[in-house]
Coordinates of C-alpha atoms in Angstrom, one line a residue:
M1 CA -2.9 33.0 7.4
I2 CA -2.2 29.8 5.5
L3 CA -3.4 31.4 2.2
F4 CA -1.1 34.4 2.9
E5 CA 1.9 32.1 3.5
F6 CA 1.0 30.2 0.3
F7 CA 1.0 33.4 -1.8
Q8 CA 4.2 34.5 -0.1
E9 CA 5.8 31.2 -1.3
V10 CA 4.4 31.7 -4.8
W11 CA 5.9 35.2 -4.9
H12 CA 9.3 34.0 -3.5
N13 CA 9.6 31.0 -5.8
N14 CA 7.9 32.1 -9.0
I15 CA 6.5 35.6 -9.5
R16 CA 9.4 37.7 -8.3
H17 CA 11.6 36.1 -11.0
L18 CA 9.3 37.4 -13.8
P19 CA 10.0 40.6 -15.7
L20 CA 8.0 43.7 -14.5
I21 CA 5.2 43.2 -17.1
G22 CA 4.8 39.6 -15.9
Q23 CA 4.6 40.7 -12.2
L24 CA 1.9 43.4 -13.1
T25 CA -0.1 40.8 -15.1
C26 CA 0.0 38.4 -12.1
G27 CA -1.1 41.1 -9.8
F28 CA -4.0 42.1 -12.1
L29 CA -5.2 38.5 -12.4
A30 CA -5.0 38.0 -8.7
F31 CA -7.1 41.1 -8.1
T32 CA -9.7 40.3 -10.7
C33 CA -9.9 36.6 -9.8
L34 CA -10.1 37.2 -6.0
P35 CA -14.0 37.2 -5.9
L36 CA -14.1 34.1 -8.0
L37 CA -11.6 32.4 -5.6
V38 CA -13.6 33.4 -2.6
S39 CA -16.8 32.0 -4.3
V40 CA -15.0 28.7 -5.2
V41 CA -13.7 28.3 -1.6
S42 CA -17.1 29.0 -0.1
I43 CA -18.9 26.6 -2.4
S44 CA -16.2 24.0 -1.8
V45 CA -16.6 24.3 2.0
C46 CA -20.4 24.0 1.7
I47 CA -20.0 20.8 -0.3
L48 CA -17.0 19.2 1.4
V49 CA -18.0 19.8 5.1
P50 CA -21.2 17.6 4.8
M51 CA -19.2 15.0 2.9
R52 CA -16.6 15.0 5.6
I53 CA -19.3 14.5 8.3
I54 CA -20.6 11.5 6.3
S55 CA -17.1 10.2 5.9
K56 CA -16.5 10.4 9.6
F57 CA -19.5 8.2 10.3
T58 CA -18.7 5.7 7.5
T59 CA -15.0 5.2 8.2
K60 CA -14.4 1.7 9.4
W61 CA -12.3 1.3 12.6
C62 CA -10.4 -1.8 13.7
T63 CA -12.5 -3.0 16.6
C64 CA -10.1 -5.8 17.7
K65 CA -8.7 -5.3 21.2
N66 CA -6.1 -8.1 21.0
R67 CA -2.8 -7.5 22.7
M68 CA 0.5 -8.1 20.8
D69 CA 2.7 -8.9 23.8
G70 CA 5.5 -11.2 22.8
K71 CA 5.0 -10.4 19.1
T72 CA 7.7 -8.8 16.9
V73 CA 6.5 -6.4 14.2
L74 CA 8.7 -5.0 11.4
L75 CA 7.1 -1.9 9.9
T76 CA 8.6 0.3 7.2
G77 CA 7.6 4.0 6.8
A78 CA 6.9 4.6 10.5
T79 CA 8.2 8.1 10.7
S80 CA 5.1 9.8 9.5
G81 CA 1.5 9.3 8.2
I82 CA -0.2 5.9 8.3
G83 CA 3.0 4.1 9.3
Y84 CA 3.4 6.3 12.4
E85 CA -0.2 5.8 13.5
A86 CA 0.1 2.0 13.0
A87 CA 3.3 1.9 15.0
L88 CA 1.7 3.9 17.8
D89 CA -1.3 1.5 17.9
L90 CA 0.8 -1.6 17.9
A91 CA 3.2 -0.3 20.5
R92 CA 0.1 0.4 22.8
R93 CA -0.8 -3.3 22.3
G94 CA 2.6 -4.3 23.6
A95 CA 4.3 -5.3 20.4
R96 CA 8.0 -5.2 20.0
L97 CA 8.7 -2.9 17.1
I98 CA 11.6 -3.0 14.5
L99 CA 11.5 0.2 12.6
P100 CA 13.9 0.6 9.6
V101 CA 14.3 4.2 8.7
R102 CA 16.2 6.3 6.2
N103 CA 16.5 9.4 8.4
M104 CA 17.9 8.3 11.7
E105 CA 17.5 11.6 13.4
K106 CA 13.8 11.7 12.5
G107 CA 13.5 8.1 13.5
K108 CA 15.0 8.7 16.9
T109 CA 12.4 11.5 17.5
V110 CA 9.5 9.3 16.4
S111 CA 10.8 6.4 18.5
S112 CA 11.1 8.5 21.6
T113 CA 7.6 10.0 21.0
I114 CA 6.0 6.5 20.6
S115 CA 7.8 5.3 23.8
R116 CA 6.6 8.3 25.7
L117 CA 3.0 8.1 24.6
T118 CA 2.7 4.3 25.0
G119 CA 5.2 3.4 27.7
N120 CA 6.6 0.8 25.4
K121 CA 10.4 1.0 25.3
N122 CA 10.8 -2.1 23.1
I123 CA 11.5 -0.3 19.9
N124 CA 14.5 -1.2 17.7
L125 CA 15.5 1.5 15.3
K126 CA 17.7 0.5 12.4
F127 CA 18.9 2.3 9.2
M128 CA 17.7 1.2 5.8
D129 CA 17.1 3.0 2.5
L130 CA 14.6 1.0 0.5
A131 CA 15.8 2.7 -2.7
N132 CA 19.3 1.4 -2.3
L133 CA 19.7 -2.4 -2.7
D134 CA 23.0 -2.6 -0.8
S135 CA 21.3 -0.8 2.1
V136 CA 18.4 -3.3 2.0
R137 CA 20.9 -6.3 2.0
E138 CA 22.9 -4.9 4.9
F139 CA 19.8 -4.4 6.9
C140 CA 18.5 -7.9 6.2
Q141 CA 21.9 -9.5 7.0
S142 CA 22.0 -7.7 10.3
L143 CA 18.4 -8.6 11.1
V144 CA 18.8 -12.3 10.3
A145 CA 21.9 -12.4 12.5
E146 CA 20.1 -10.7 15.5
E147 CA 16.5 -12.0 15.3
A148 CA 14.9 -15.4 15.6
R149 CA 11.5 -14.6 14.3
I150 CA 9.2 -11.8 12.9
D151 CA 5.5 -12.2 13.6
V152 CA 4.2 -9.4 11.4
L153 CA 5.9 -7.7 8.5
I154 CA 4.2 -4.5 7.3
N155 CA 5.6 -3.2 3.9
N156 CA 4.1 0.3 4.3
A157 CA 6.7 2.8 3.2
G158 CA 5.9 4.7 0.0
N159 CA 7.2 7.6 -2.0
A160 CA 5.7 10.0 -4.6
P161 CA 8.2 12.7 -5.6
W162 CA 5.7 14.2 -8.1
E163 CA 8.5 15.4 -10.5
K164 CA 8.0 14.5 -14.1
V165 CA 11.6 13.7 -14.6
I166 CA 12.4 10.0 -14.3
D167 CA 14.9 9.6 -11.4
I168 CA 17.1 6.5 -11.7
T169 CA 18.9 5.1 -8.7
D170 CA 22.5 3.8 -8.6
D171 CA 21.0 0.3 -9.0
G172 CA 19.4 1.3 -12.3
L173 CA 15.9 1.3 -10.8
E174 CA 13.3 4.1 -11.1
Y175 CA 13.2 5.8 -7.7
Q176 CA 9.5 5.4 -6.9
M177 CA 9.5 1.8 -8.1
A178 CA 12.6 1.1 -5.9
S179 CA 11.2 2.8 -2.8
N180 CA 7.6 1.5 -3.1
Y181 CA 8.2 -2.0 -4.6
F182 CA 11.6 -3.3 -5.4
G183 CA 13.1 -2.6 -1.9
H184 CA 10.2 -4.3 -0.2
F185 CA 10.4 -7.3 -2.7
L186 CA 14.1 -7.8 -1.9
M187 CA 13.7 -7.4 1.9
T188 CA 10.8 -9.7 2.1
N189 CA 12.6 -12.5 0.3
L190 CA 15.8 -12.1 2.4
I191 CA 14.0 -12.3 5.7
I192 CA 11.3 -14.8 4.8
D193 CA 12.8 -17.5 7.1
L194 CA 12.2 -15.2 10.1
M195 CA 8.5 -15.1 9.0
K196 CA 8.4 -18.9 8.7
N197 CA 9.9 -19.3 12.1
A198 CA 7.1 -17.3 13.6
A199 CA 4.2 -19.2 11.8
P200 CA 1.4 -18.4 11.9
S201 CA 2.6 -15.0 10.8
R202 CA 1.4 -12.2 8.6
I203 CA 2.7 -10.0 5.8
I204 CA 0.8 -6.8 4.9
N205 CA 1.6 -5.0 1.7
M206 CA 0.4 -1.4 1.1
G207 CA -1.6 -1.3 -2.2
S208 CA -3.8 1.5 -3.6
K209 CA -6.7 2.0 -5.8
V210 CA -4.3 4.1 -7.9
H211 CA -3.1 0.8 -9.4
W212 CA -6.0 1.2 -11.9
R213 CA -3.9 3.9 -13.7
S214 CA -1.2 1.4 -14.6
T215 CA -2.9 -1.8 -15.7
D216 CA -0.9 -1.9 -18.9
L217 CA 2.2 -2.8 -17.0
D218 CA 5.2 -3.4 -19.3
M219 CA 7.6 -6.1 -17.9
D220 CA 10.4 -4.9 -20.1
N221 CA 10.0 -1.3 -19.0
L222 CA 9.3 -1.5 -15.3
N223 CA 11.7 1.5 -14.7
F224 CA 10.0 3.7 -17.2
Q225 CA 13.2 4.5 -19.1
R226 CA 11.2 4.4 -22.4
G227 CA 8.1 6.5 -23.2
D228 CA 6.5 9.4 -21.3
A229 CA 5.2 8.5 -17.9
G230 CA 3.9 10.9 -15.2
Y231 CA 4.3 10.4 -11.5
W232 CA 0.8 9.0 -11.1
K233 CA 1.5 6.4 -13.7
I234 CA 4.7 5.3 -12.0
Y235 CA 3.1 5.4 -8.5
G236 CA 0.2 3.3 -9.8
A237 CA 2.6 0.9 -11.3
S238 CA 4.4 0.5 -8.0
K239 CA 1.2 -0.3 -6.3
L240 CA 0.0 -2.7 -8.9
C241 CA 3.4 -4.5 -8.5
M242 CA 2.8 -4.7 -4.8
M243 CA -0.6 -6.3 -5.4
L244 CA 0.7 -8.8 -7.9
F245 CA 3.6 -9.5 -5.5
T246 CA 1.0 -10.2 -2.8
K247 CA -0.8 -12.8 -5.0
E248 CA 2.4 -14.7 -6.0
L249 CA 3.9 -14.6 -2.6
S250 CA 0.7 -15.9 -1.1
R251 CA 0.7 -18.8 -3.5
K252 CA 4.4 -19.6 -2.8
L253 CA 3.8 -19.5 1.0
E254 CA 0.4 -21.3 1.2
D255 CA 2.0 -24.3 3.0
D256 CA 4.3 -22.3 5.3
G257 CA 1.8 -20.7 7.7
V258 CA 2.5 -17.2 6.5
V259 CA -0.5 -15.2 5.1
V260 CA 0.0 -12.3 2.8
N261 CA -2.6 -9.6 2.1
T262 CA -2.7 -6.1 0.5
M263 CA -4.9 -3.1 1.3
H264 CA -6.1 0.3 0.3
P265 CA -6.1 2.9 3.1
G266 CA -8.4 5.4 1.5
V267 CA -7.5 8.9 0.4
V268 CA -5.4 10.0 3.4
D269 CA -3.9 13.4 4.3
T270 CA -0.2 12.3 4.6
P271 CA 3.1 14.2 4.1
I272 CA 3.3 12.6 0.6
Y273 CA 1.1 15.5 -0.7
D274 CA 3.5 18.1 0.7
R275 CA 6.0 17.3 -2.1
Q276 CA 3.5 18.4 -4.8
P277 CA 3.9 21.4 -7.0
T278 CA 2.6 24.6 -5.4
Y279 CA -0.5 24.9 -7.5
I280 CA -1.6 21.4 -6.7
R281 CA -1.0 22.0 -3.0
L282 CA -3.3 25.0 -3.2
L283 CA -6.0 23.1 -5.1
L284 CA -5.9 20.2 -2.6
W285 CA -5.5 22.2 0.6
I286 CA -9.2 22.4 1.4
P287 CA -10.0 18.8 0.3
R288 CA -7.0 17.5 2.3
K289 CA -8.1 19.2 5.5
I290 CA -11.8 18.6 5.2
L291 CA -12.4 15.5 3.0
F292 CA -9.3 13.3 3.2
R293 CA -9.0 10.8 6.0
S294 CA -6.6 11.4 8.8
P295 CA -3.5 9.1 9.0
K296 CA -5.1 7.5 12.1
E297 CA -8.2 6.7 10.0
G298 CA -6.1 5.5 7.1
A299 CA -4.2 3.1 9.4
Q300 CA -7.2 1.2 10.6
T301 CA -7.3 -1.5 7.8
L302 CA -3.5 -2.0 8.2
I303 CA -4.0 -2.5 12.0
H304 CA -6.9 -4.8 11.4
L305 CA -4.8 -7.1 9.2
A306 CA -2.0 -7.1 11.7
V307 CA -4.1 -8.0 14.8
A308 CA -7.6 -9.4 14.0
P309 CA -7.9 -13.2 14.5
E310 CA -10.5 -13.6 11.7
V311 CA -7.9 -12.8 9.0
Q312 CA -5.2 -15.2 10.3
N313 CA -6.2 -17.8 7.7
I314 CA -7.0 -15.4 4.8
S315 CA -4.2 -14.9 2.2
G316 CA -3.8 -13.3 -1.2
K317 CA -6.7 -10.9 -0.7
Y318 CA -7.3 -7.2 -1.0
F319 CA -8.8 -5.2 1.9
V320 CA -10.6 -1.9 2.1
D321 CA -12.2 -0.4 5.2
C322 CA -11.3 -3.5 7.4
K323 CA -13.0 -5.9 5.1
E324 CA -12.2 -8.0 2.0
S325 CA -12.9 -6.2 -1.3
S326 CA -13.2 -7.4 -4.9
W327 CA -13.0 -3.9 -6.3
Y328 CA -9.7 -4.0 -8.1
S329 CA -8.4 -4.5 -11.6
C330 CA -8.7 -8.0 -13.1
V331 CA -5.0 -7.7 -13.9
V332 CA -4.3 -8.4 -10.2
E333 CA -5.8 -11.9 -10.8
D334 CA -3.5 -12.6 -13.7
T335 CA -1.4 -15.5 -12.4
G336 CA 0.8 -15.4 -15.5
M337 CA 1.6 -11.7 -15.0
A338 CA 2.3 -12.2 -11.3
K339 CA 4.8 -15.0 -12.2
R340 CA 6.5 -12.9 -14.9
L341 CA 6.8 -9.9 -12.5
W342 CA 8.3 -12.2 -9.8
K343 CA 10.9 -13.5 -12.3
K344 CA 11.7 -10.0 -13.6
S345 CA 11.9 -8.5 -10.1
C346 CA 14.4 -11.2 -9.1
E347 CA 16.5 -10.2 -12.1
L348 CA 16.3 -6.5 -11.4
V349 CA 17.2 -6.7 -7.7
Q350 CA 19.9 -9.3 -8.4
L351 CA 18.3 -11.9 -6.2
Q352 CA 20.4 -15.0 -6.6
E353 CA 19.2 -18.6 -6.5
K354 CA 21.1 -19.1 -3.2
D355 CA 19.2 -16.2 -1.7
L356 CA 15.7 -17.6 -2.4
R357 CA 14.0 -19.3 0.5
I358 CA 10.5 -19.5 -1.0

């Protein structure tokens, strides 16, 4: 049924617009390639199912049972995927949640669902678009006026449009870079006093092993307006920036009782893949459903960093599968690059000296 719907979509969006000879050619290729497709699918299932069984047994789960009563957690990207599963878990532990969302209607639905499933009504839904600096500033101004402290900040939200065209925001920032990194950088700086007020407190930044694709980061071209960069290159750059940000922020906060760590969730089946071109969605459909981790599995390291007592005094580190990992690019350890990125980021998000609290 799913394959039928897929080919229906291909026909509607692509093939029906071809001239008759093109339609006949596509039909011939589909007919002659069908046995090959069936063989590929069968072989893939035979290989991937055992791999998924192994993955199920090797996935690390957060074993900490600590409650979060009296704790305030700010979590971005909570309307789907890893963020939703993390919000659900933390709500079950009694945490008070602040969920900034771009789509308020979707946010209200998610908030109601979390409250219904956990019995936790202490969820504060607020509007914020991470790709819009004015929106981030307005959110932070409101938050500082209303809140006295934030115990855990989880910079989880991420975007991967998958288009090859560079999309520049009204602030002059590349869209992925703005959503995944610059928005979080600005927000964290503007609310850092709330984190200090809650010390010992924690900041968790979402990284990724994809950062390896962008280790040649150009500080003068962070928005990719020069050269030819694909979406993986930009996505990797946004994650490398988050990891360098983690290192420098950890250094700046080492005497303030605020720890900062980053993590890789694994390869997770989240809605981020639904935005891919049709042919990639077809190629990845079986691996996604069989081999990729579920969002709940992908959220485990994030939850571990938010609640586990053994990481309270660990800062500036990279975690995979609920444990510290050293498997990352040596660029992440480049203190000079981290400092240059910090300075350039302040410039690009127009963070004034009077705004800095670190």
